[in-house]
Each structure stands twice: as C-alpha cells, then as structure tokens.
C-alpha cells in the first residue's frame, strides 16, 4: 500500500495520503512486539533488557496513539468529502493534510513520552517477571511497590478521556455522513459513498473494540491465558488486518498495484 500510494500519482489525494501514514504506523506498531517475541521463541528465552522494555512501551504507545489520532482525522476526511464536497480542496489542501498528519504523529509521541517516563520512574520491587509476551504498562505497574502508581492511573484516565473525545467525534462524523448518503438519489452514488466509508469504519471498530476488551475488562475475569489472547487481539490483529480491509475492495489501489 505504501509503495503504491507513493509511486502512483493518481493516488496523491488526501484520502490515500492518510492511508499511507496508517500503513506506516501499522508496520511500525507490529514490528515493536512481534519480532522480539519471535526471537525469544526461537532462542527459547523470555528475557528482555530494562531499556528494551522501556523502548517497547514507548514505541507501542507512540504508534497506537498516533494511529488513533490518524483514524479520527480520516473520519474528518470522509465527512468533508461527502458532506462538504465543494469545500474539499480548500479544507484539505496539501499543507493542511501534512499539518494534520504531523499533529497525529506528535500527539502519539507526547502521549508515549508521558506514559513511559511516568511508568519507569516508579520503583519496582515485586520481582522482574511480567505475564505477557511484550512489556505492557498494566503488567509493569503490578511490580511497583509505590503509591505513585496512582499518578500513572491518572494519566491512563486522561488518555481514556482523550480517546473517548475522539470516539465521539468519529461517531458524530458518521451520523452526518449517513444522513447525507441516505439522501443521495442514485444507487450508484450511495454505493460509492459507502465503499469509501465502510473500510475506515471497519478499521476503527476493530481498533477500538480490541483496545476496550484489553483495558476495560473487569479484573475478576482476568487470567494469564486470557490476558495473552487479548494482548494479541489488540497489538497484532488490527495491524495485520488493516491492509486487507483497505485493499480487498479498493479498485484504485488494485489498479495502482
């Protein structure tokens, strides 16, 4: 997807520019956890260095935060394209697109910096073993012997509030989009609009639902096996499935390839 969008001038549009950024983020996020896990399996070890663990936490939060912000921006792109088509060029010019993409990456970086610095400033005195195939903040906090973990809990609440705000924005955007689409008289026009929106909606739903299962499940149903399955669900599955969702029914992308 990245190569096709970069090389084919027909795909040099805001929608595909954001899709290129999403593809890069998917590559980066899945590369943060899976290669280390595969290497540990091949070499029959479960060890990771302290700095390696901190790097994993930082980059995972960085790429996930940036991806969620980018998905919110992509919802705005769909909204403008369908609800305000005459203003599309003015609202989503090349400079505006670059600024929005930079804001998504920047918000992910700031998000990751705050969480990583706060988590790894806590004294850890409950051993050095975590029940996960990668370094996860919730698992690291279990090793803390300080009440300062409440500070990280406060940051997590702030992150959830930000995520909820983005979620509301996406929902309101799609409410407006579907109101406009259902008023389109031609069936072909409705089909084109839905084909533009449904892949993005599927990716957003997969991303949000997997993260909600991971972080909002009640502690009473938690177990090492379930935590492992849930971690794979939110850290691996969305990044692996996103390219398929976007490319399988996208004729422009197929033609470019």
mmCIF file of C-alpha atoms in Angstrom:
data_model
loop_
_atom_site.group_PDB
_atom_site.id
_atom_site.type_symbol
_atom_site.label_atom_id
_atom_site.label_comp_id
_atom_site.label_asym_id
_atom_site.label_seq_id
_atom_site.Cartn_x
_atom_site.Cartn_y
_atom_site.Cartn_z
ATOM 1 C CA UNK A 1 0.000 0.000 0.000
ATOM 2 C CA UNK A 2 2.803 2.398 0.919
ATOM 3 C CA UNK A 3 4.659 1.762 -2.351
ATOM 4 C CA UNK A 4 1.522 2.014 -4.482
ATOM 5 C CA UNK A 5 0.429 5.322 -2.941
ATOM 6 C CA UNK A 6 3.936 6.802 -3.091
ATOM 7 C CA UNK A 7 4.585 5.815 -6.726
ATOM 8 C CA UNK A 8 1.204 6.301 -8.421
ATOM 9 C CA UNK A 9 0.329 9.976 -8.938
ATOM 10 C CA UNK A 10 -3.384 9.081 -9.283
ATOM 11 C CA UNK A 11 -3.337 8.220 -5.568
ATOM 12 C CA UNK A 12 -1.830 11.528 -4.466
ATOM 13 C CA UNK A 13 -5.036 12.600 -2.734
ATOM 14 C CA UNK A 14 -5.747 13.340 0.955
ATOM 15 C CA UNK A 15 -7.503 10.004 1.483
ATOM 16 C CA UNK A 16 -4.549 7.974 0.210
ATOM 17 C CA UNK A 17 -2.020 10.244 1.917
ATOM 18 C CA UNK A 18 -3.635 9.396 5.263
ATOM 19 C CA UNK A 19 -3.833 5.727 4.252
ATOM 20 C CA UNK A 20 -0.075 5.773 3.539
ATOM 21 C CA UNK A 21 0.531 7.148 7.055
ATOM 22 C CA UNK A 22 -1.757 4.479 8.522
ATOM 23 C CA UNK A 23 0.165 1.743 6.687
ATOM 24 C CA UNK A 24 3.490 3.022 8.037
ATOM 25 C CA UNK A 25 2.056 3.117 11.569
ATOM 26 C CA UNK A 26 0.770 -0.464 11.207
ATOM 27 C CA UNK A 27 4.208 -1.660 10.057
ATOM 28 C CA UNK A 28 5.874 0.120 12.976
ATOM 29 C CA UNK A 29 3.416 -0.992 15.680
ATOM 30 C CA UNK A 30 3.517 -4.680 14.756
ATOM 31 C CA UNK A 31 7.331 -4.503 14.497
ATOM 32 C CA UNK A 32 7.531 -3.270 18.089
ATOM 33 C CA UNK A 33 6.288 -6.516 19.658
ATOM 34 C CA UNK A 34 6.255 -9.441 17.223
ATOM 35 C CA UNK A 35 9.970 -9.697 16.178
ATOM 36 C CA UNK A 36 11.147 -9.722 19.823
ATOM 37 C CA UNK A 37 8.548 -12.353 20.678
ATOM 38 C CA UNK A 38 9.545 -14.498 17.687
ATOM 39 C CA UNK A 39 13.249 -14.208 18.591
ATOM 40 C CA UNK A 40 12.502 -15.258 22.184
ATOM 41 C CA UNK A 41 10.571 -18.281 20.903
ATOM 42 C CA UNK A 42 13.349 -19.332 18.509
ATOM 43 C CA UNK A 43 16.091 -18.939 21.133
ATOM 44 C CA UNK A 44 13.958 -20.403 23.944
ATOM 45 C CA UNK A 45 14.332 -17.384 26.208
ATOM 46 C CA UNK A 46 11.924 -14.998 27.900
ATOM 47 C CA UNK A 47 14.358 -12.194 28.703
ATOM 48 C CA UNK A 48 14.283 -8.544 27.666
ATOM 49 C CA UNK A 49 16.558 -5.784 28.918
ATOM 50 C CA UNK A 50 15.249 -2.923 31.063
ATOM 51 C CA UNK A 51 15.994 -0.380 28.301
ATOM 52 C CA UNK A 52 14.451 -2.722 25.726
ATOM 53 C CA UNK A 53 11.294 -2.956 27.841
ATOM 54 C CA UNK A 54 11.107 0.846 28.165
ATOM 55 C CA UNK A 55 11.602 1.202 24.394
ATOM 56 C CA UNK A 56 8.800 -1.265 23.722
ATOM 57 C CA UNK A 57 6.386 0.632 25.961
ATOM 58 C CA UNK A 58 7.362 3.963 24.404
ATOM 59 C CA UNK A 59 7.064 2.887 20.770
ATOM 60 C CA UNK A 60 3.861 0.897 21.310
ATOM 61 C CA UNK A 61 2.128 3.884 22.909
ATOM 62 C CA UNK A 62 3.646 6.190 20.283
ATOM 63 C CA UNK A 63 2.339 4.242 17.299
ATOM 64 C CA UNK A 64 -1.025 3.334 18.845
ATOM 65 C CA UNK A 65 -1.667 6.925 19.942
ATOM 66 C CA UNK A 66 -0.693 8.281 16.523
ATOM 67 C CA UNK A 67 -2.851 5.658 14.771
ATOM 68 C CA UNK A 68 -5.936 6.510 16.804
ATOM 69 C CA UNK A 69 -5.452 10.234 16.122
ATOM 70 C CA UNK A 70 -4.983 9.465 12.429
ATOM 71 C CA UNK A 71 -8.180 7.389 12.306
ATOM 72 C CA UNK A 72 -10.006 10.392 13.799
ATOM 73 C CA UNK A 73 -8.538 12.647 11.076
ATOM 74 C CA UNK A 74 -9.560 10.109 8.417
ATOM 75 C CA UNK A 75 -13.147 10.311 9.708
ATOM 76 C CA UNK A 76 -12.972 14.088 9.180
ATOM 77 C CA UNK A 77 -11.638 13.481 5.656
ATOM 78 C CA UNK A 78 -14.646 11.256 4.863
ATOM 79 C CA UNK A 79 -17.013 13.820 6.394
ATOM 80 C CA UNK A 80 -15.667 16.679 4.258
ATOM 81 C CA UNK A 81 -15.581 14.531 1.095
ATOM 82 C CA UNK A 82 -19.239 13.523 1.412
ATOM 83 C CA UNK A 83 -20.907 16.361 3.335
ATOM 84 C CA UNK A 84 -18.906 19.350 2.007
ATOM 85 C CA UNK A 85 -17.555 18.218 -1.394
ATOM 86 C CA UNK A 86 -17.306 21.762 -2.807
ATOM 87 C CA UNK A 87 -15.033 22.810 0.065
ATOM 88 C CA UNK A 88 -12.872 19.646 -0.036
ATOM 89 C CA UNK A 89 -9.919 21.257 -1.832
ATOM 90 C CA UNK A 90 -9.927 24.274 0.474
ATOM 91 C CA UNK A 91 -10.289 22.366 3.756
ATOM 92 C CA UNK A 92 -7.940 19.516 2.874
ATOM 93 C CA UNK A 93 -5.159 21.056 0.829
ATOM 94 C CA UNK A 94 -1.697 19.515 0.793
ATOM 95 C CA UNK A 95 -0.405 21.792 3.574
ATOM 96 C CA UNK A 96 -3.436 21.095 5.788
ATOM 97 C CA UNK A 97 -3.007 17.336 5.281
ATOM 98 C CA UNK A 98 0.681 17.477 6.247
ATOM 99 C CA UNK A 99 -0.151 19.534 9.340
ATOM 100 C CA UNK A 100 -2.884 17.081 10.407
ATOM 101 C CA UNK A 101 -0.637 14.057 9.881
ATOM 102 C CA UNK A 102 2.153 15.784 11.832
ATOM 103 C CA UNK A 103 -0.334 16.536 14.639
ATOM 104 C CA UNK A 104 -1.301 12.834 14.767
ATOM 105 C CA UNK A 105 2.332 11.705 14.988
ATOM 106 C CA UNK A 106 3.100 14.481 17.506
ATOM 107 C CA UNK A 107 0.185 13.592 19.782
ATOM 108 C CA UNK A 108 1.309 9.945 19.754
ATOM 109 C CA UNK A 109 4.869 10.982 20.670
ATOM 110 C CA UNK A 110 3.734 13.190 23.564
ATOM 111 C CA UNK A 111 1.330 10.506 24.776
ATOM 112 C CA UNK A 112 4.103 7.878 24.754
ATOM 113 C CA UNK A 113 6.676 10.153 26.408
ATOM 114 C CA UNK A 114 4.385 10.948 29.354
ATOM 115 C CA UNK A 115 3.405 7.318 29.997
ATOM 116 C CA UNK A 116 6.893 5.869 29.574
ATOM 117 C CA UNK A 117 8.621 8.476 31.755
ATOM 118 C CA UNK A 118 5.985 8.122 34.457
ATOM 119 C CA UNK A 119 5.894 4.305 34.457
ATOM 120 C CA UNK A 120 9.661 3.785 34.540
ATOM 121 C CA UNK A 121 10.179 6.395 37.261
ATOM 122 C CA UNK A 122 8.350 4.069 39.687
ATOM 123 C CA UNK A 123 10.433 1.798 41.959
ATOM 124 C CA UNK A 124 9.846 -1.867 41.061
ATOM 125 C CA UNK A 125 10.237 -4.300 43.964
ATOM 126 C CA UNK A 126 7.861 -7.180 43.145
ATOM 127 C CA UNK A 127 10.368 -9.121 41.039
ATOM 128 C CA UNK A 128 11.122 -8.650 37.353
ATOM 129 C CA UNK A 129 8.752 -11.100 35.638
ATOM 130 C CA UNK A 130 5.689 -9.950 33.677
ATOM 131 C CA UNK A 131 2.970 -12.292 32.445
ATOM 132 C CA UNK A 132 2.922 -11.056 28.856
ATOM 133 C CA UNK A 133 4.842 -11.567 25.589
ATOM 134 C CA UNK A 134 5.771 -7.867 25.497
ATOM 135 C CA UNK A 135 6.184 -5.047 28.024
ATOM 136 C CA UNK A 136 2.748 -3.727 28.921
ATOM 137 C CA UNK A 137 2.157 -0.876 31.379
ATOM 138 C CA UNK A 138 -0.590 -2.689 33.304
ATOM 139 C CA UNK A 139 1.790 -5.621 33.895
ATOM 140 C CA UNK A 140 4.698 -3.360 34.914
ATOM 141 C CA UNK A 141 2.511 -1.493 37.441
ATOM 142 C CA UNK A 142 1.889 -4.820 39.194
ATOM 143 C CA UNK A 143 5.612 -4.894 40.037
ATOM 144 C CA UNK A 144 5.534 -1.457 41.671
ATOM 145 C CA UNK A 145 5.832 -1.070 45.431
ATOM 146 C CA UNK A 146 4.993 2.626 45.467
ATOM 147 C CA UNK A 147 1.721 4.528 45.799
ATOM 148 C CA UNK A 148 2.930 6.682 42.916
ATOM 149 C CA UNK A 149 1.259 4.210 40.553
ATOM 150 C CA UNK A 150 -1.875 6.319 41.138
ATOM 151 C CA UNK A 151 -0.140 9.023 39.086
ATOM 152 C CA UNK A 152 0.051 6.627 36.133
ATOM 153 C CA UNK A 153 -3.581 5.666 36.730
ATOM 154 C CA UNK A 154 -4.453 9.365 36.448
ATOM 155 C CA UNK A 155 -2.576 9.563 33.149
ATOM 156 C CA UNK A 156 -4.448 6.499 31.892
ATOM 157 C CA UNK A 157 -7.745 8.164 32.816
ATOM 158 C CA UNK A 158 -6.652 11.272 30.888
ATOM 159 C CA UNK A 159 -5.778 9.081 27.885
ATOM 160 C CA UNK A 160 -9.156 7.376 28.066
ATOM 161 C CA UNK A 161 -10.890 10.774 28.170
ATOM 162 C CA UNK A 162 -8.947 11.865 25.072
ATOM 163 C CA UNK A 163 -9.787 8.577 23.339
ATOM 164 C CA UNK A 164 -13.463 8.994 24.255
ATOM 165 C CA UNK A 165 -13.450 12.522 22.800
ATOM 166 C CA UNK A 166 -12.024 11.187 19.521
ATOM 167 C CA UNK A 167 -14.614 8.395 19.554
ATOM 168 C CA UNK A 168 -17.474 10.900 19.945
ATOM 169 C CA UNK A 169 -16.039 12.958 17.067
ATOM 170 C CA UNK A 170 -15.903 9.859 14.825
ATOM 171 C CA UNK A 171 -19.477 8.856 15.746
ATOM 172 C CA UNK A 172 -20.851 12.358 15.070
ATOM 173 C CA UNK A 173 -18.973 12.490 11.745
ATOM 174 C CA UNK A 174 -20.543 9.221 10.625
ATOM 175 C CA UNK A 175 -24.001 10.265 11.778
ATOM 176 C CA UNK A 176 -23.724 13.284 9.465
ATOM 177 C CA UNK A 177 -22.220 11.153 6.670
ATOM 178 C CA UNK A 178 -25.016 8.552 6.744
ATOM 179 C CA UNK A 179 -27.681 11.274 6.854
ATOM 180 C CA UNK A 180 -26.256 12.724 3.632
ATOM 181 C CA UNK A 181 -25.622 9.351 1.958
ATOM 182 C CA UNK A 182 -29.173 8.138 2.524
ATOM 183 C CA UNK A 183 -30.452 11.255 0.728
ATOM 184 C CA UNK A 184 -28.412 10.510 -2.428
ATOM 185 C CA UNK A 185 -30.978 9.603 -5.120
ATOM 186 C CA UNK A 186 -28.852 7.254 -7.238
ATOM 187 C CA UNK A 187 -27.980 3.779 -6.015
ATOM 188 C CA UNK A 188 -24.530 4.039 -7.654
ATOM 189 C CA UNK A 189 -23.792 7.240 -5.696
ATOM 190 C CA UNK A 190 -24.792 5.616 -2.417
ATOM 191 C CA UNK A 191 -22.673 2.562 -3.202
ATOM 192 C CA UNK A 192 -19.621 4.741 -3.959
ATOM 193 C CA UNK A 193 -20.060 6.677 -0.703
ATOM 194 C CA UNK A 194 -20.471 3.513 1.358
ATOM 195 C CA UNK A 195 -17.447 1.875 -0.289
ATOM 196 C CA UNK A 196 -15.400 4.936 0.729
ATOM 197 C CA UNK A 197 -16.566 4.846 4.359
ATOM 198 C CA UNK A 198 -17.023 1.185 5.288
ATOM 199 C CA UNK A 199 -13.306 0.153 5.248
ATOM 200 C CA UNK A 200 -12.457 3.035 7.580
ATOM 201 C CA UNK A 201 -15.418 2.224 9.814
ATOM 202 C CA UNK A 202 -14.327 -1.437 9.976
ATOM 203 C CA UNK A 203 -10.750 -0.477 10.927
ATOM 204 C CA UNK A 204 -11.960 1.965 13.611
ATOM 205 C CA UNK A 205 -14.359 -0.633 15.052
ATOM 206 C CA UNK A 206 -11.636 -3.309 15.175
ATOM 207 C CA UNK A 207 -9.112 -0.948 16.778
ATOM 208 C CA UNK A 208 -11.484 0.459 19.426
ATOM 209 C CA UNK A 209 -13.179 -2.834 20.313
ATOM 210 C CA UNK A 210 -9.853 -4.677 20.765
ATOM 211 C CA UNK A 211 -8.444 -1.896 22.987
ATOM 212 C CA UNK A 212 -11.657 -1.750 25.043
ATOM 213 C CA UNK A 213 -11.535 -5.503 25.647
ATOM 214 C CA UNK A 214 -7.891 -5.199 26.721
ATOM 215 C CA UNK A 215 -8.171 -2.254 29.097
ATOM 216 C CA UNK A 216 -11.787 -2.204 30.283
ATOM 217 C CA UNK A 217 -12.369 -5.876 31.078
ATOM 218 C CA UNK A 218 -13.164 -6.476 34.785
ATOM 219 C CA UNK A 219 -10.243 -7.793 36.904
ATOM 220 C CA UNK A 220 -12.405 -10.723 38.056
ATOM 221 C CA UNK A 221 -12.264 -12.328 34.591
ATOM 222 C CA UNK A 222 -8.524 -11.777 34.181
ATOM 223 C CA UNK A 223 -6.171 -14.746 33.807
ATOM 224 C CA UNK A 224 -2.711 -15.182 32.211
ATOM 225 C CA UNK A 225 -4.146 -17.091 29.242
ATOM 226 C CA UNK A 226 -6.933 -14.572 28.652
ATOM 227 C CA UNK A 227 -4.521 -11.628 29.015
ATOM 228 C CA UNK A 228 -2.293 -13.206 26.358
ATOM 229 C CA UNK A 229 -5.181 -13.697 23.917
ATOM 230 C CA UNK A 230 -6.431 -10.147 24.477
ATOM 231 C CA UNK A 231 -2.913 -8.724 24.013
ATOM 232 C CA UNK A 232 -2.575 -10.500 20.663
ATOM 233 C CA UNK A 233 -6.031 -9.222 19.733
ATOM 234 C CA UNK A 234 -5.172 -5.541 20.202
ATOM 235 C CA UNK A 235 -1.431 -5.473 19.423
ATOM 236 C CA UNK A 236 -1.246 -7.777 16.389
ATOM 237 C CA UNK A 237 -4.652 -8.350 14.777
ATOM 238 C CA UNK A 238 -5.585 -4.735 13.782
ATOM 239 C CA UNK A 239 -2.189 -4.058 12.187
ATOM 240 C CA UNK A 240 -2.341 -7.363 10.290
ATOM 241 C CA UNK A 241 -5.955 -6.989 9.130
ATOM 242 C CA UNK A 242 -5.998 -3.260 8.218
ATOM 243 C CA UNK A 243 -4.165 -3.701 4.873
ATOM 244 C CA UNK A 244 -6.600 -6.447 3.849
ATOM 245 C CA UNK A 245 -9.629 -4.322 4.752
ATOM 246 C CA UNK A 246 -8.355 -1.352 2.725
ATOM 247 C CA UNK A 247 -7.056 -3.223 -0.317
ATOM 248 C CA UNK A 248 -9.512 -6.072 -0.966
ATOM 249 C CA UNK A 249 -12.343 -3.927 -2.378
ATOM 250 C CA UNK A 250 -10.352 -0.876 -3.445
ATOM 251 C CA UNK A 251 -10.202 -0.869 -7.251
ATOM 252 C CA UNK A 252 -7.963 2.216 -7.445
ATOM 253 C CA UNK A 253 -5.376 0.550 -5.232
ATOM 254 C CA UNK A 254 -5.569 -2.683 -7.256
ATOM 255 C CA UNK A 255 -5.052 -0.740 -10.489
ATOM 256 C CA UNK A 256 -2.048 1.060 -8.997
ATOM 257 C CA UNK A 257 -0.503 -2.239 -7.909
#
